[in-house]
Amino acid sequence: MQRTEDGQTVKLADYRPTDFVLHGVDMTLMLFEGHAEIATTLTLERRAGVAADAPLVLDGDELILESLALDGETLSPSRYVATPEQLTVTGLAESGRFELAIGTRIAPEANSKLMGLFRSNGIWCSQCEAEGFRRITYFLDRPDVLAPYRVRIEADRTAAPILLSNGNPVEAGDLEGGRHFAVWDDPFNKPSYLFAVVAGDLDLLTDEFVTMSGRRVALGIYTEKGRAPQAAYAMDALKRSMAWDERRFGREYDLDVFNVVAIADFNMGAMENKGLNVFNHKYVLLDQDIATDGDYAGVETVIAHEYFHNWTGNRITCRDWFQLCLKEGLTVYRDQEFSADERERTVQRIGSVRRLKAHQFPEDQGPLQHPVRPGEYREINNFYTATVYDKGAELVRMIATLAGEADFRKGMDLYFERHDGEAATIEEFIACFEDAAGIDLSQFALWYVQAGTPTLAVSESWDDEARTHVVTLRQSLVPGAAGTGIQPMVLPVRFGLVGGNGEDRDAAASVSGGASLKDDLIVLTGREASITFTGLPDRPYLSVLRDFSAPVTLDHEQGEADRLALARLDPNLFNRWRALDDLISGALTEASGRPLGDTAPVISEAVVEALLASAGDDGLDPAFRAQALALPGEADIARQIGVDVDPDRVHEVVDAARLAIGTRGLAMFERLHGLAADAHFSPDAASAGRRALANAALGYLSAARQEPAAALAQYEAATNMTDRIGALAILAHRFPGEASTEAALDDFYRRFEGDDLVLDKWFALQAAAPFNGALETVIRLAGHPRFTMRNPNRVRALVGTFAASNQVAFHRPDGAGYRWVAEKLAALDRINPQISARIATTFRAWRSFERGRRSQLEQTLRQLSEIKGLSKDLQDIVDRSLK
Ligand code: B3K
Ligand code: ZN
């Protein structure tokens, strides 16, 4: 696989192994104020069969070569060419091992991209995935080059009493001049993207885990000074993750230590470096005063996700970056299963499906569309997407559904056994399930290469005379931006025929067309199939695609009466929620088609009653009831409308629905809100569910009463962040500009100005306020002394939230919201291209808006695309969005 010049494409079809094999890496990192010197010795060997004159070509990125020696002898400049991007060495032996010693000099303090080695609040920290290692030294920087690493770190003892790297600690000691060193040894072969080093003055929370074979693992979570106690929940989640992976997948941890470091400046959520996970401190530090229940759930998930990577990603890694879903989709599936087991399965599933629809569906249906396994890329960092992660997880889930639980586990066991220590491909992963479960997944594999969301159309017909119910399923896929195929795929469709008593009916069935049927699972393989159910006493309610068993757009011709019945009766709780959600989405989508200002009701009384019945049902889990009350997002409604969207109308419709529901259910919402407070705070799922329900109730009753008193009272009395920010959001979003709202915002700022993580919430909350003047607010906040472009969390909180979550002010008809974001992105791009590119993806839906906004959006994108010197990251997103 050859990297082509800037702006060009890397293709999966061009994959070939390296010319040289790497046997080992020995590194010394000497850290000083202002710079670092890196001495790396690579043990290499020409691969058998490679031409004797083929040069060794190593990757670099903004590097300066300081020295180069071959087997201990300084290399003459005639033997190599070094540029910041590449080091080419010629005249190397035809066979046998040799040692190449490379000296580079870098400036971590000047590294604002946060890739490679950088400094965050004085802490030296690395981030190498995908291609950051080449910013530290010249290297064969690709995931199929695996080797053991020995790493020595030297630094000033006061500036960096803690020195960490991958693997096990083997040696430490003092050096002259107040300096010291530590040596780490990682015996497991790993690719360079899993390399990590951290050095600084950090606090430590320790614990221990005894593995299933009785080995003791020392656990450490390192934080900024004074914050170690806030890592307690993360530590608990880590131990639960380790135990779960043993129980559920038979996977045991493999080193003597497992360390996590939490830092403030990080491009992503966290990183699974071998034995040394590095985290954005947002996903480690919590207590009830500073973190919401959502934050607790997020920490649990991300801790689990990174830990699970130790087997799915680290022990078995990816052959090339096209296979990214091999580790990411699979690991998301594993963390979803962990959360389902630790919390409540249906509620977790609803959350995952909401997320998929909010992030992956728009990607799959717009100009940035790509298959779960892309065939080409210009900038790999732009492919850490919802498609690779979340749709990737859905594909693993479908394999589990098709194989069945026991055979799925056998397939996973075979995968671990067959590929441990290797860099694998999707084909190899799939083959494990074919071999272990004896199933043919060749058609299923299309899911990995065909982009787009298939539509599953379902129709039914009841024959009263014959007492038969015929269900017809059709699948279709339209060609999209990725230009991939549209062949029929394998769709596992779980279903039930629900009787009036709320129980699933048994019925004899016969299949015609391209499908098979077993128990409650239809597997649709052709474009169309019909199932005839016989021997039914009366017409059943068809509950289809239970638990969202395939990532499709469901187009089910089903009347309101059937949906209302299922919302009440379906024994499958997920589908009970979906029946409601479909009713509400359908109503809001339809109402959004009417002109702005139209005052006809947006939602029928029957639907309101159904929603209130679910929310008020004390027999159901409060977290589920809170989900039932959460209206579809405005962006999701816009996506379903698809063309000529007027975001102001969508907002007006959602607001009207909230008012109608709140007014009709006022008495119940007062009751639910009153049930709020637990005497003692606990972050567990059941307590969090009660808080979610109470806060949802507060939202509706504030909408109905049209006054902020209840929210103000909750804000002032709050004893945890969930209730405090829940109330503040209602004040800032429903009562913007009012004196009491401003006072609460000021109070919040004063209370939490010492805590950057909470200040991010303060910025984000105001950036999301759905009124025109929020643009002036964000402009003002961008000039606030605590705003900085150098901290990714802060930029995401203000600029990212405004662009992604403020459907009103970002989409102001005058285009000023678009221009402000574009201006910020252009400035940010010079500092941190990964973040500018990520935020820029919010422009991708531009074609779906009404004419005025469409042309404003297009113009803004074109102006961005013409800026000289744009990063490869941002240029790629802008160009593909315009395509
Ligand atoms: N593997 C990292 C993501 C790296 C992103 C690089 N741009 C975190 C994760 O998915 O676990
Ligand atoms: Zn991951």
PDB file of N, CA and C and ligand atoms in Angstrom, residues 115 127-131 193 267-272 302 305-306 309 324 327-328 331-332 380-382 384 389 834 838, ligand 1:
ATOM      1  N   MET A 115      -1.368  15.069  17.792  1.00  0.00           N
ATOM      2  CA  MET A 115      -1.013  13.768  17.205  1.00  0.00           C
ATOM      3  C   MET A 115       0.491  13.627  17.307  1.00  0.00           C
ATOM      4  N   GLN A 127      -0.297  10.396  21.188  1.00  0.00           N
ATOM      5  CA  GLN A 127      -1.452   9.805  20.513  1.00  0.00           C
ATOM      6  C   GLN A 127      -0.971   9.362  19.144  1.00  0.00           C
ATOM      7  N   CYS A 128      -1.051   8.075  18.866  1.00  0.00           N
ATOM      8  CA  CYS A 128      -0.468   7.592  17.612  1.00  0.00           C
ATOM      9  C   CYS A 128      -1.477   7.078  16.592  1.00  0.00           C
ATOM     10  N   GLU A 129      -2.639   6.616  17.001  1.00  0.00           N
ATOM     11  CA  GLU A 129      -3.595   6.158  15.991  1.00  0.00           C
ATOM     12  C   GLU A 129      -4.199   7.386  15.293  1.00  0.00           C
ATOM     13  N   ALA A 130      -4.304   7.375  13.973  1.00  0.00           N
ATOM     14  CA  ALA A 130      -3.864   6.320  13.103  1.00  0.00           C
ATOM     15  C   ALA A 130      -2.377   6.474  12.725  1.00  0.00           C
ATOM     16  N   GLU A 131      -1.942   7.678  12.415  1.00  0.00           N
ATOM     17  CA  GLU A 131      -0.600   7.822  11.859  1.00  0.00           C
ATOM     18  C   GLU A 131       0.216   8.858  12.619  1.00  0.00           C
ATOM     19  N   TYR A 193       0.660   2.132  16.115  1.00  0.00           N
ATOM     20  CA  TYR A 193      -0.438   2.995  16.537  1.00  0.00           C
ATOM     21  C   TYR A 193      -0.833   2.749  17.993  1.00  0.00           C
ATOM     22  N   ASN A 267      -7.895  14.646  21.318  1.00  0.00           N
ATOM     23  CA  ASN A 267      -8.753  14.781  20.132  1.00  0.00           C
ATOM     24  C   ASN A 267      -9.980  13.900  20.166  1.00  0.00           C
ATOM     25  N   MET A 268      -9.919  12.811  20.925  1.00  0.00           N
ATOM     26  CA  MET A 268     -11.032  11.857  20.883  1.00  0.00           C
ATOM     27  C   MET A 268     -11.438  11.508  22.302  1.00  0.00           C
ATOM     28  N   GLY A 269     -12.251  10.475  22.446  1.00  0.00           N
ATOM     29  CA  GLY A 269     -12.689  10.066  23.780  1.00  0.00           C
ATOM     30  C   GLY A 269     -11.574   9.389  24.561  1.00  0.00           C
ATOM     31  N   ALA A 270     -10.906   8.462  23.908  1.00  0.00           N
ATOM     32  CA  ALA A 270      -9.861   7.712  24.589  1.00  0.00           C
ATOM     33  C   ALA A 270      -9.106   6.878  23.564  1.00  0.00           C
ATOM     34  N   MET A 271      -8.024   6.242  24.027  1.00  0.00           N
ATOM     35  CA  MET A 271      -7.185   5.464  23.120  1.00  0.00           C
ATOM     36  C   MET A 271      -6.654   4.224  23.827  1.00  0.00           C
ATOM     37  N   GLU A 272      -6.766   3.114  23.107  1.00  0.00           N
ATOM     38  CA  GLU A 272      -6.554   1.783  23.714  1.00  0.00           C
ATOM     39  C   GLU A 272      -5.105   1.298  23.704  1.00  0.00           C
ATOM     40  N   VAL A 302     -16.949   3.961  27.749  1.00  0.00           N
ATOM     41  CA  VAL A 302     -15.641   4.194  27.122  1.00  0.00           C
ATOM     42  C   VAL A 302     -14.553   3.396  27.845  1.00  0.00           C
ATOM     43  N   HIS A 305     -15.017  -0.036  26.524  1.00  0.00           N
ATOM     44  CA  HIS A 305     -14.619  -0.106  25.117  1.00  0.00           C
ATOM     45  C   HIS A 305     -13.097  -0.209  24.981  1.00  0.00           C
ATOM     46  N   GLU A 306     -12.391   0.702  25.637  1.00  0.00           N
ATOM     47  CA  GLU A 306     -10.926   0.688  25.497  1.00  0.00           C
ATOM     48  C   GLU A 306     -10.347  -0.594  26.096  1.00  0.00           C
ATOM     49  N   HIS A 309     -10.740  -3.499  23.771  1.00  0.00           N
ATOM     50  CA  HIS A 309      -9.802  -3.472  22.646  1.00  0.00           C
ATOM     51  C   HIS A 309      -8.570  -4.342  22.900  1.00  0.00           C
ATOM     52  N   LEU A 324     -10.676  -1.095   9.534  1.00  0.00           N
ATOM     53  CA  LEU A 324     -10.879  -0.465  10.843  1.00  0.00           C
ATOM     54  C   LEU A 324     -12.085  -1.024  11.604  1.00  0.00           C
ATOM     55  N   LYS A 327     -11.841  -3.900  14.258  1.00  0.00           N
ATOM     56  CA  LYS A 327     -11.667  -3.665  15.692  1.00  0.00           C
ATOM     57  C   LYS A 327     -12.734  -2.733  16.252  1.00  0.00           C
ATOM     58  N   GLU A 328     -13.152  -1.733  15.490  1.00  0.00           N
ATOM     59  CA  GLU A 328     -14.072  -0.754  16.070  1.00  0.00           C
ATOM     60  C   GLU A 328     -15.519  -1.246  16.124  1.00  0.00           C
ATOM     61  N   THR A 331     -15.700  -3.935  18.709  1.00  0.00           N
ATOM     62  CA  THR A 331     -15.535  -3.473  20.088  1.00  0.00           C
ATOM     63  C   THR A 331     -16.744  -2.640  20.534  1.00  0.00           C
ATOM     64  N   VAL A 332     -17.347  -1.910  19.623  1.00  0.00           N
ATOM     65  CA  VAL A 332     -18.594  -1.215  19.985  1.00  0.00           C
ATOM     66  C   VAL A 332     -19.672  -2.257  20.317  1.00  0.00           C
ATOM     67  N   ILE A 380      -7.211   9.095   6.530  1.00  0.00           N
ATOM     68  CA  ILE A 380      -7.817   8.030   7.325  1.00  0.00           C
ATOM     69  C   ILE A 380      -8.517   8.560   8.571  1.00  0.00           C
ATOM     70  N   ASN A 381      -8.028   9.656   9.127  1.00  0.00           N
ATOM     71  CA  ASN A 381      -8.694  10.178  10.332  1.00  0.00           C
ATOM     72  C   ASN A 381     -10.153  10.542  10.083  1.00  0.00           C
ATOM     73  N   ASN A 382     -10.511  10.786   8.836  1.00  0.00           N
ATOM     74  CA  ASN A 382     -11.906  11.101   8.527  1.00  0.00           C
ATOM     75  C   ASN A 382     -12.783   9.849   8.437  1.00  0.00           C
ATOM     76  N   TYR A 384     -13.025   7.537  10.987  1.00  0.00           N
ATOM     77  CA  TYR A 384     -13.439   7.069  12.321  1.00  0.00           C
ATOM     78  C   TYR A 384     -14.871   7.560  12.508  1.00  0.00           C
ATOM     79  N   TYR A 389     -17.987   2.612  13.098  1.00  0.00           N
ATOM     80  CA  TYR A 389     -18.198   2.212  14.485  1.00  0.00           C
ATOM     81  C   TYR A 389     -19.589   1.603  14.697  1.00  0.00           C
ATOM     82  N   GLN A 834      -7.827  17.708  12.744  1.00  0.00           N
ATOM     83  CA  GLN A 834      -8.770  16.607  12.996  1.00  0.00           C
ATOM     84  C   GLN A 834     -10.093  17.136  13.524  1.00  0.00           C
ATOM     85  N   ARG A 838     -13.835  17.267  11.674  1.00  0.00           N
ATOM     86  CA  ARG A 838     -14.961  16.582  12.306  1.00  0.00           C
ATOM     87  C   ARG A 838     -16.175  17.514  12.407  1.00  0.00           C
TER      88      ARG A 838
HETATM   89  N1  B3K B   1      -9.106   3.798  18.559  1.00  0.00           N
HETATM   90  C1  B3K B   1      -9.343   5.106  19.107  1.00  0.00           C
HETATM   91  C2  B3K B   1      -9.711   6.118  18.083  1.00  0.00           C
HETATM   92  C3  B3K B   1      -8.553   6.678  17.376  1.00  0.00           C
HETATM   93  C4  B3K B   1      -8.992   7.803  16.468  1.00  0.00           C
HETATM   94  C5  B3K B   1      -7.886   8.276  15.610  1.00  0.00           C
HETATM   95  N2  B3K B   1      -8.286   9.404  14.786  1.00  0.00           N
HETATM   96  C6  B3K B   1     -10.378   5.085  20.170  1.00  0.00           C
HETATM   97  C7  B3K B   1     -11.354   3.963  20.100  1.00  0.00           C
HETATM   98  O1  B3K B   1     -12.092   3.795  19.163  1.00  0.00           O
HETATM   99  O2  B3K B   1     -11.371   3.184  21.013  1.00  0.00           O
END
